[in-house]
Coordinates of C-alpha atoms and ligand atoms in Angstrom, one line a residue:
X233 CA -6.3 -8.8 -23.5
X234 CA -8.0 -5.6 -23.7
X235 CA -6.2 -2.5 -23.1
X236 CA -7.6 0.4 -21.0
X237 CA -8.9 3.2 -23.5
X238 CA -7.6 5.8 -21.0
X239 CA -4.3 4.4 -21.5
X240 CA -1.7 6.0 -20.3
X241 CA -3.8 6.3 -16.9
X242 CA -0.6 8.2 -15.2
X243 CA 2.2 10.3 -16.6
X244 CA 5.2 12.0 -15.3
X245 CA 3.0 15.3 -15.1
X246 CA 0.4 13.7 -12.9
X247 CA 2.7 13.8 -10.3
X248 CA 4.7 16.3 -8.4
X249 CA 8.5 15.3 -7.5
X250 CA 9.0 14.3 -4.3
X251 CA 12.7 16.0 -3.5
X252 CA 13.1 19.7 -4.2
X253 CA 14.9 20.7 -7.2
X254 CA 13.9 17.5 -9.1
X255 CA 11.8 16.5 -12.0
X256 CA 9.8 13.3 -12.4
X257 CA 11.5 11.7 -15.3
X258 CA 9.3 8.5 -15.4
X259 CA 6.6 6.4 -13.6
X260 CA 7.0 2.7 -13.8
X261 CA 6.1 -0.8 -12.4
X262 CA 3.4 -0.5 -9.8
X263 CA 2.7 -2.8 -7.2
X264 CA -1.3 -3.2 -6.9
X265 CA -3.4 -3.8 -3.6
X266 CA -7.2 -3.3 -2.4
X267 CA -7.3 -1.2 0.8
X268 CA -9.9 0.8 2.6
X269 CA -12.5 -0.3 -0.3
X270 CA -10.2 0.9 -3.3
X271 CA -7.8 0.3 -5.6
X272 CA -4.1 1.4 -4.6
X273 CA -0.9 1.2 -6.9
X274 CA 2.4 1.7 -5.4
X275 CA 4.6 3.4 -8.3
X276 CA 8.0 3.5 -8.6
X277 CA 8.7 7.5 -9.5
X278 CA 12.2 8.0 -11.0
X279 CA 13.7 11.4 -10.5
X280 CA 16.4 13.4 -11.5
X281 CA 17.7 17.0 -11.6
X282 CA 16.9 19.3 -14.5
X283 CA 19.7 18.5 -17.0
X284 CA 21.6 21.4 -18.2
X285 CA 23.3 21.2 -21.7
X286 CA 26.5 19.8 -21.9
X287 CA 26.3 18.4 -18.6
X288 CA 24.9 15.0 -17.2
X289 CA 23.6 15.1 -13.5
X290 CA 21.8 12.3 -11.2
X291 CA 20.9 12.0 -7.6
X292 CA 22.7 9.5 -5.1
X293 CA 21.4 9.4 -1.6
X294 CA 24.4 9.0 1.2
X295 CA 24.0 9.1 5.0
X296 CA 20.7 10.0 4.4
X297 CA 21.2 12.5 2.3
X298 CA 20.4 13.2 -1.2
X299 CA 23.9 14.4 -3.2
X300 CA 24.1 15.7 -6.8
X301 CA 26.5 14.1 -9.0
X302 CA 27.4 16.3 -11.9
X303 CA 29.8 15.5 -14.9
X304 CA 30.5 17.0 -18.0
X305 CA 29.3 15.0 -21.3
X306 CA 32.3 15.1 -22.9
X307 CA 34.5 13.5 -20.0
X308 CA 36.5 10.8 -20.9
X309 CA 35.7 8.6 -17.9
X310 CA 32.0 8.9 -18.7
X311 CA 29.8 6.3 -20.5
X312 CA 26.2 7.5 -20.8
X313 CA 25.4 5.2 -23.7
X314 CA 22.3 3.7 -21.7
X315 CA 19.9 5.9 -20.9
X316 CA 19.1 4.3 -17.5
X317 CA 22.7 3.5 -16.3
X318 CA 25.8 5.7 -15.9
X319 CA 29.4 4.4 -15.6
X320 CA 31.9 7.3 -14.4
X321 CA 35.8 6.7 -13.0
X322 CA 35.0 2.9 -12.9
X323 CA 31.8 2.7 -10.9
X324 CA 28.4 2.5 -12.1
X325 CA 25.6 4.7 -11.2
X326 CA 21.7 5.5 -12.3
X327 CA 20.6 7.9 -14.1
X328 CA 17.5 8.3 -11.8
X329 CA 16.4 7.8 -8.5
X330 CA 13.8 6.0 -7.7
X331 CA 10.9 5.9 -5.0
X332 CA 7.8 4.6 -4.0
X333 CA 4.5 6.5 -4.1
X334 CA 0.9 5.4 -3.3
X335 CA -2.1 6.7 -5.4
X336 CA -5.8 5.1 -5.2
X337 CA -8.7 5.1 -6.9
X338 CA -12.4 4.3 -6.9
X339 CA -12.8 2.8 -10.0
X340 CA -9.2 1.3 -11.0
X341 CA -8.6 3.9 -13.8
X342 CA -8.5 7.3 -12.6
X343 CA -5.9 7.5 -9.9
X344 CA -5.1 10.5 -7.3
X345 CA -2.8 10.8 -4.3
X346 CA -4.4 9.7 -1.0
X347 CA -2.9 12.8 1.2
X348 CA -1.2 13.6 4.3
X349 CA 0.5 10.5 5.9
X350 CA 0.9 8.2 3.3
X351 CA 4.2 8.2 1.8
X352 CA 6.7 9.0 -0.3
X353 CA 8.4 5.8 0.8
X354 CA 12.6 6.1 0.0
X355 CA 15.0 3.8 0.3
X356 CA 17.2 4.1 3.2
X357 CA 20.6 2.8 4.5
X358 CA 23.6 1.7 2.5
X359 CA 22.0 -0.6 0.2
X360 CA 19.3 1.6 -0.9
X361 CA 21.7 4.4 -1.7
X362 CA 20.3 4.5 -5.6
X363 CA 16.9 3.9 -4.8
X364 CA 14.1 1.5 -4.6
X365 CA 12.1 0.1 -7.4
X366 CA 9.5 -2.2 -8.9
X367 CA 7.6 -3.2 -5.8
X368 CA 5.3 -6.0 -5.3
X369 CA 2.6 -6.0 -3.1
X370 CA 1.3 -9.3 -1.4
X371 CA -1.0 -9.9 1.4
X372 CA 0.2 -12.6 3.6
X373 CA -1.8 -13.5 7.7
X374 CA -3.7 -10.0 7.2
X375 CA -0.4 -7.8 6.5
X376 CA 0.7 -6.5 3.6
X377 CA 4.6 -7.5 2.1
X378 CA 6.4 -5.3 0.1
X379 CA 9.4 -6.7 -1.9
X380 CA 11.2 -4.4 -3.9
X381 CA 14.4 -3.7 -5.8
X382 CA 17.2 -2.4 -3.7
X383 CA 19.8 -0.6 -5.5
X384 CA 23.1 0.8 -4.4
X385 CA 26.8 0.7 -5.4
X386 CA 26.8 -2.7 -3.8
X387 CA 24.6 -4.2 -6.2
X388 CA 20.9 -5.0 -7.0
X389 CA 19.3 -6.8 -4.3
X390 CA 15.6 -7.4 -3.1
X391 CA 14.7 -5.6 0.3
X392 CA 11.4 -6.2 2.2
X393 CA 9.0 -4.2 4.5
X394 CA 5.5 -5.3 5.9
X395 CA 2.9 -2.5 6.5
X396 CA -0.7 -3.0 8.2
X397 CA -1.8 0.5 7.4
X398 CA 0.7 1.9 4.9
X399 CA 1.4 4.7 7.1
X400 CA 4.2 3.0 9.2
X401 CA 6.4 -0.1 7.9
X402 CA 8.5 -2.4 9.3
X403 CA 11.8 -2.7 7.4
X404 CA 13.7 -6.0 7.5
X405 CA 16.5 -5.0 5.0
X406 CA 17.7 -7.5 2.0
X407 CA 16.1 -10.7 1.8
X408 CA 18.2 -11.8 -1.1
X409 CA 21.5 -10.4 -1.9
X410 CA 22.9 -9.0 -4.9
X411 CA 22.4 -9.6 -8.1
X412 CA 18.8 -10.1 -7.4
X413 CA 15.3 -8.7 -8.4
X414 CA 11.7 -9.7 -9.4
X415 CA 10.9 -10.9 -6.2
X416 CA 7.3 -12.4 -5.8
X417 CA 6.0 -13.8 -2.6
X418 CA 3.0 -16.5 -2.7
X419 CA 0.1 -15.3 -0.6
X420 CA -0.9 -18.4 0.9
X421 CA 1.6 -21.3 2.9
X422 CA 2.2 -24.4 1.0
X423 CA 2.9 -27.5 3.3
X424 CA 3.3 -24.7 6.2
X425 CA 6.3 -22.9 4.3
X426 CA 6.3 -19.7 2.9
X427 CA 7.4 -19.3 -0.6
X428 CA 8.6 -16.9 -3.4
X429 CA 10.1 -16.5 -6.9
X430 CA 12.8 -14.4 -7.6
X431 CA 15.5 -13.8 -10.4
X432 CA 19.3 -14.1 -9.5
X433 CA 21.3 -12.6 -13.0
X434 CA 24.3 -14.5 -14.0
X435 CA 26.0 -12.7 -16.9
X436 CA 28.5 -15.3 -17.7
X437 CA 28.0 -19.2 -16.7
X438 CA 23.8 -19.5 -16.4
X439 CA 21.3 -16.7 -17.1
X440 CA 18.5 -14.6 -15.9
X441 CA 16.4 -17.4 -14.8
X442 CA 13.3 -17.4 -12.2
X443 CA 13.9 -19.3 -9.2
X444 CA 11.7 -20.6 -6.2
X445 CA 12.7 -20.6 -2.6
X446 CA 11.2 -21.2 1.0
X447 CA 11.0 -20.0 4.3
X448 CA 9.9 -20.9 7.9
X449 CA 9.7 -17.0 9.0
X450 CA 9.7 -14.8 5.8
X451 CA 13.2 -13.5 6.7
X452 CA 15.6 -16.4 5.7
X453 CA 14.9 -17.8 2.4
X454 CA 16.4 -21.1 1.4
X455 CA 16.0 -24.7 -0.6
X456 CA 16.5 -22.6 -3.9
X457 CA 15.7 -24.0 -7.4
X458 CA 15.9 -22.9 -10.5
X459 CA 12.6 -23.2 -12.1
X460 CA 12.0 -21.2 -15.3
X461 CA 14.9 -20.5 -18.2
X462 CA 15.2 -18.5 -21.0
X463 CA 14.2 -19.7 -24.3
X464 CA 17.2 -19.3 -27.0
X465 CA 15.8 -17.7 -30.0
X466 CA 12.4 -16.6 -28.6
X467 CA 10.5 -13.5 -27.3
X468 CA 11.8 -14.5 -23.8
X469 CA 15.5 -15.6 -25.0
X470 CA 17.5 -13.1 -22.8
X471 CA 16.0 -12.4 -19.4
X472 CA 12.5 -13.5 -17.6
X473 CA 11.4 -12.2 -14.4
X474 CA 8.3 -12.9 -12.0
X475 CA 5.5 -10.3 -12.0
X476 CA 3.6 -10.2 -9.0
X477 CA 2.3 -12.6 -6.6
X478 CA 1.2 -16.1 -8.3
X479 CA -2.6 -16.5 -8.6
X480 CA -4.0 -19.9 -7.1
X481 CA -6.4 -21.5 -10.0
X482 CA -8.0 -24.6 -9.8
X483 CA -5.2 -25.9 -12.1
X484 CA -2.3 -24.4 -10.0
X485 CA -0.2 -21.7 -9.5
X486 CA -0.6 -19.1 -12.5
X487 CA 2.2 -16.3 -12.7
X488 CA 2.4 -13.7 -15.4
X489 CA 6.2 -13.0 -15.9
X490 CA 8.1 -10.7 -18.6
X491 CA 10.6 -11.9 -20.9
X492 CA 13.2 -10.0 -22.6
X493 CA 14.8 -10.4 -26.0
X494 CA 18.5 -9.4 -27.0
X495 CA 17.1 -6.4 -28.1
X496 CA 15.6 -5.2 -24.8
X497 CA 12.1 -5.8 -26.3
X498 CA 10.2 -6.6 -22.9
X499 CA 6.8 -8.7 -23.1
X500 CA 4.5 -10.7 -20.9
X501 CA 3.9 -14.4 -20.6
X502 CA 2.7 -16.8 -18.1
X503 CA 3.4 -20.2 -16.5
X504 CA 1.6 -22.5 -14.3
X505 CA 3.0 -24.2 -11.3
X506 CA 2.1 -27.3 -9.5
X507 CA -0.3 -26.6 -6.7
X508 CA 1.7 -28.4 -4.0
X509 CA 4.7 -28.2 -5.3
X510 CA 5.4 -24.9 -7.3
X511 CA 8.9 -26.2 -8.2
X512 CA 7.0 -28.1 -10.9
X513 CA 6.5 -25.9 -14.0
X514 CA 3.2 -27.8 -15.7
X515 CA 2.7 -25.3 -18.5
X516 CA 4.1 -21.8 -19.8
X517 CA 2.7 -19.6 -23.0
X518 CA 4.7 -20.2 -26.0
X519 CA 3.6 -16.7 -27.7
X520 CA 3.4 -13.7 -25.4
X521 CA 0.2 -12.5 -23.6
X522 CA 1.2 -9.1 -24.4
X523 CA 4.1 -7.2 -26.4
X524 CA 4.8 -3.5 -26.9
X525 CA 2.5 -2.2 -29.5
X526 CA 1.0 1.3 -28.8
X527 CA 2.9 4.5 -29.3
X528 CA 2.9 4.6 -25.3
X529 CA 4.6 1.4 -25.0
X530 CA 7.1 1.4 -28.4
X531 CA 8.5 5.0 -27.4
X532 CA 9.7 6.7 -24.2
X533 CA 12.5 6.7 -21.9
X534 CA 13.0 3.1 -22.6
X535 CA 11.0 1.8 -25.7
X536 CA 9.6 -1.4 -26.0
X537 CA 8.8 -2.2 -22.8
X538 CA 5.8 -3.6 -21.3
X539 CA 6.5 -5.0 -17.5
X540 CA 4.2 -5.8 -14.8
X541 CA 4.3 -6.5 -11.0
X542 CA 0.8 -5.7 -10.0
X543 CA -2.8 -6.6 -10.5
X544 CA -6.2 -7.0 -9.1
X545 CA -8.3 -10.0 -9.2
X546 CA -11.7 -10.0 -9.5
X547 CA -13.3 -13.5 -10.4
X548 CA -12.2 -14.5 -13.7
X549 CA -11.2 -10.9 -14.7
X550 CA -7.6 -9.7 -13.8
X551 CA -7.1 -6.1 -14.4
X552 CA -2.9 -6.5 -15.0
X553 CA -1.4 -2.8 -14.3
X554 CA 1.9 -2.4 -16.0
X555 CA 4.8 0.2 -16.7
X556 CA 5.1 1.1 -20.4
X557 CA 8.5 2.2 -21.9
X558 CA 9.9 3.2 -18.5
X559 CA 7.8 6.2 -18.9
X560 CA 4.0 5.6 -17.7
X561 CA 1.8 3.5 -16.1
X562 CA -1.0 1.6 -17.8
X563 CA -3.6 -1.0 -17.6
X564 CA -5.5 -4.0 -19.5
X565 CA -7.8 -6.8 -18.7
X566 CA -7.2 -10.2 -19.0
X567 CA -9.4 -13.5 -18.1
X568 CA -7.5 -15.8 -16.1
X569 CA -9.3 -19.0 -17.9
X570 CA -8.0 -17.9 -21.0
X571 CA -4.7 -17.5 -20.0
X572 CA -4.8 -20.9 -18.9
X573 CA -6.2 -22.3 -21.9
X574 CA -3.5 -20.6 -24.2
X575 CA -0.8 -22.6 -22.1
X576 CA 0.9 -25.2 -23.6
Ligands
MAN882 C1 18.4 -1.9 -15.1 C2 16.8 -1.1 -15.5 C3 16.7 0.0 -14.6 C4 17.1 0.1 -13.1 C5 18.4 -1.0 -12.8 C6 18.7 -1.2 -11.5 O1 19.6 -1.1 -15.5 O2 16.0 -1.7 -15.3 O3 15.6 0.5 -14.7 O4 17.0 1.1 -12.2 O5 18.3 -2.2 -13.7 O6 17.5 -2.1 -10.9

């Protein structure tokens, strides 16, 4: 694996806020795709109001309008120990609100905003009131499908949209109810059916494992099967979740996933699924492919995180785009054959 020398390739200062009065707190976890002869990223942009001393303020979307919650830090009903989540008067909120933003590039390294007509894409309706995040982009039957995390007071769920031109979108609403995220679609049908990886969370019995589901129409998903567990005492002991669409190789479907340990360190690994029956996991990385190491990965809004949900494949080489420390966007090059050779 080789990190781009130019890392980080995108930082909050590169992107103007989409909403008036907000600042861009972080850029995270982009989906990646080719379109119009260029490489595109669909970034998650997390915004919040300028923070005043002694106060905590954050945006919430209600009935299509953005409202600002503003709380005194000494309020005994406030718990703000996690930089990402706030608990106030028995309800949970996010400290930032995310939307999705497009950037494009000729060389895959230097990205710029494409201009008029392309986004930003905001959450809408009662299941996206705290924003939309971590969007995967899959190309299926010539259309782009977006699967993303939809966050609201009702929980964290998986929403879906499709588009042909990145200017107009069909919104399907939630394809999976809470608590679920990390949904990656297979780009080809298997036995005539569509498949997805997804990650329900179970805090008490069970855990944060990767599941497989199938569908006839891309909207109704069933035959759910749990295919990848966390591994006690290892780098992926606490949570695992799919990255972007599985890569079809001659050995099977290769998936790059993230694993977190009990200290919330996020690293990347891979596993291989049977070509004709992806519920069979044939091999898996015992050691991570990539761990947070550089200063931009270990320090930031939420340090010690490398998280991917987008890549561009060019023969054996894949460029993995990833979010570092929930702050900035980076890239690294991998060889598919080397990943395959390292699986056990
Ligand atoms: C976790 C983190 C946050 C994210 C929420 C909701 O707390 O990944 O960054 O905003 O989940 O998805």
